[in-house]
Phi, psi and omega in degrees: 000128173258088185262115198272132190291147167305103185318125164092000180314311180294317181268350144292308174309313184294330185282333181275344183267328189295318185288333183264330191258347187277328168317328195276320181282342185269328163291322184293317168289331177295319185325311183271023185253112187317330176300135175282343165305101180284356186258350200242118188268134177238293181204160204269174191169150179256359197291323186289325169299328176298316174302320178293331176289329169288338179288114187312297178318322191271331186290302172322298180301316175281345171287326172290308193306312189292321171309292175319322189276304189299304186290333169301295180316327180298288175338293188307314182299322168292318170293324170288321178303291179324307186304313176318291181310309171296340189258355190283328182252170180278125187208161178295134176096358181301315181315286192311311193289332182285332168308298183311292177318335166269348174335288190303346182298313199267329186274160186288142178278359170280323173286325183285319185290307166304334178277309193288313174327298197288324159313314183289317197289301202298321160270011174069040163261132186296133189299142166157207194280330161306319174302315181302305164318291188304324184286328185317301184313309188303308191274354180271348170317308188283342182286332167266340180287325187289319189299312185297313169297313180309307176297321188295314193301318175297345186271154156292129193266357179299332193290301195283309175320297185304310175307303179312309173304355180245007175076026159282149177272182183288302177330304189303315196301300177308319174288324191282313196252305171289321186286327189281331170280347171255012166307293191304327182286319159325317181259349163292315195275334171309291183321316170288327183275339169287318185289333181296305193286310173309312191256030180261145190242317189306287193308292188307339174271347176274343198239007185285150189226194181290124167096357187235031160308141185252161175319306172296327174283324202270335173294308178311304170312332191264328174284010165303318195265010169099144190276123206229142174319347185288305181291332173297328179282331179282338172281333170289314190292317178288326179291324180273343158291329176294304175306308196298317180289307186304291185320310185284334171300310174299339169276332169289335176298323180272008167267132196254356165247000000 
């Protein structure tokens, strides 16, 4: 088939990629700047990375972010796993159930954050780490659900049928057959949910309480006083962690054994 390409397709694509990623590379480069002014380069230095390691406020925010991300990702993965197993078979209302599970991906995050804040205040839930874990669990469910469901759709049901023919009950079949085959999808879903929770700002900003500041909220508060290489260093570390975890998730989804 002779399909005429749109003129300047390559040039436009390169421009869009440069527009999206060039600021990220600039941020990474200036995180090694020895000058306190973020936009004035003097010479390369690792002092800002040493400072963020020795800053107690940053360590506390990092701890809060890790506790929040691990708790929310674990709960969301368990719920997503149960939901994926439940929606594997056809039943009345299956399409509606899957739509509800994917709803957090469609709704604007600012709307979800404000609605969650109003709900928690109305029912008397104290704002803080517990409230953030509940909220993060909800919007992380679809990120964990999609890889697990994709893995389930690629699995043949003959393995489970063979296990049941050999007199294995449902629990034993799940533990010895289904879960080992499903494990790469579960790990990929957990990784995506963890990265999503770790990088979230809006929900954490609305629901955080005293002493529960996360890294994204800390960065937002710090840039009000001006952008420094310290902020660039924190952002670079978070960027590297996110890239590594997403790459791990992508590799796990391609795992076949």
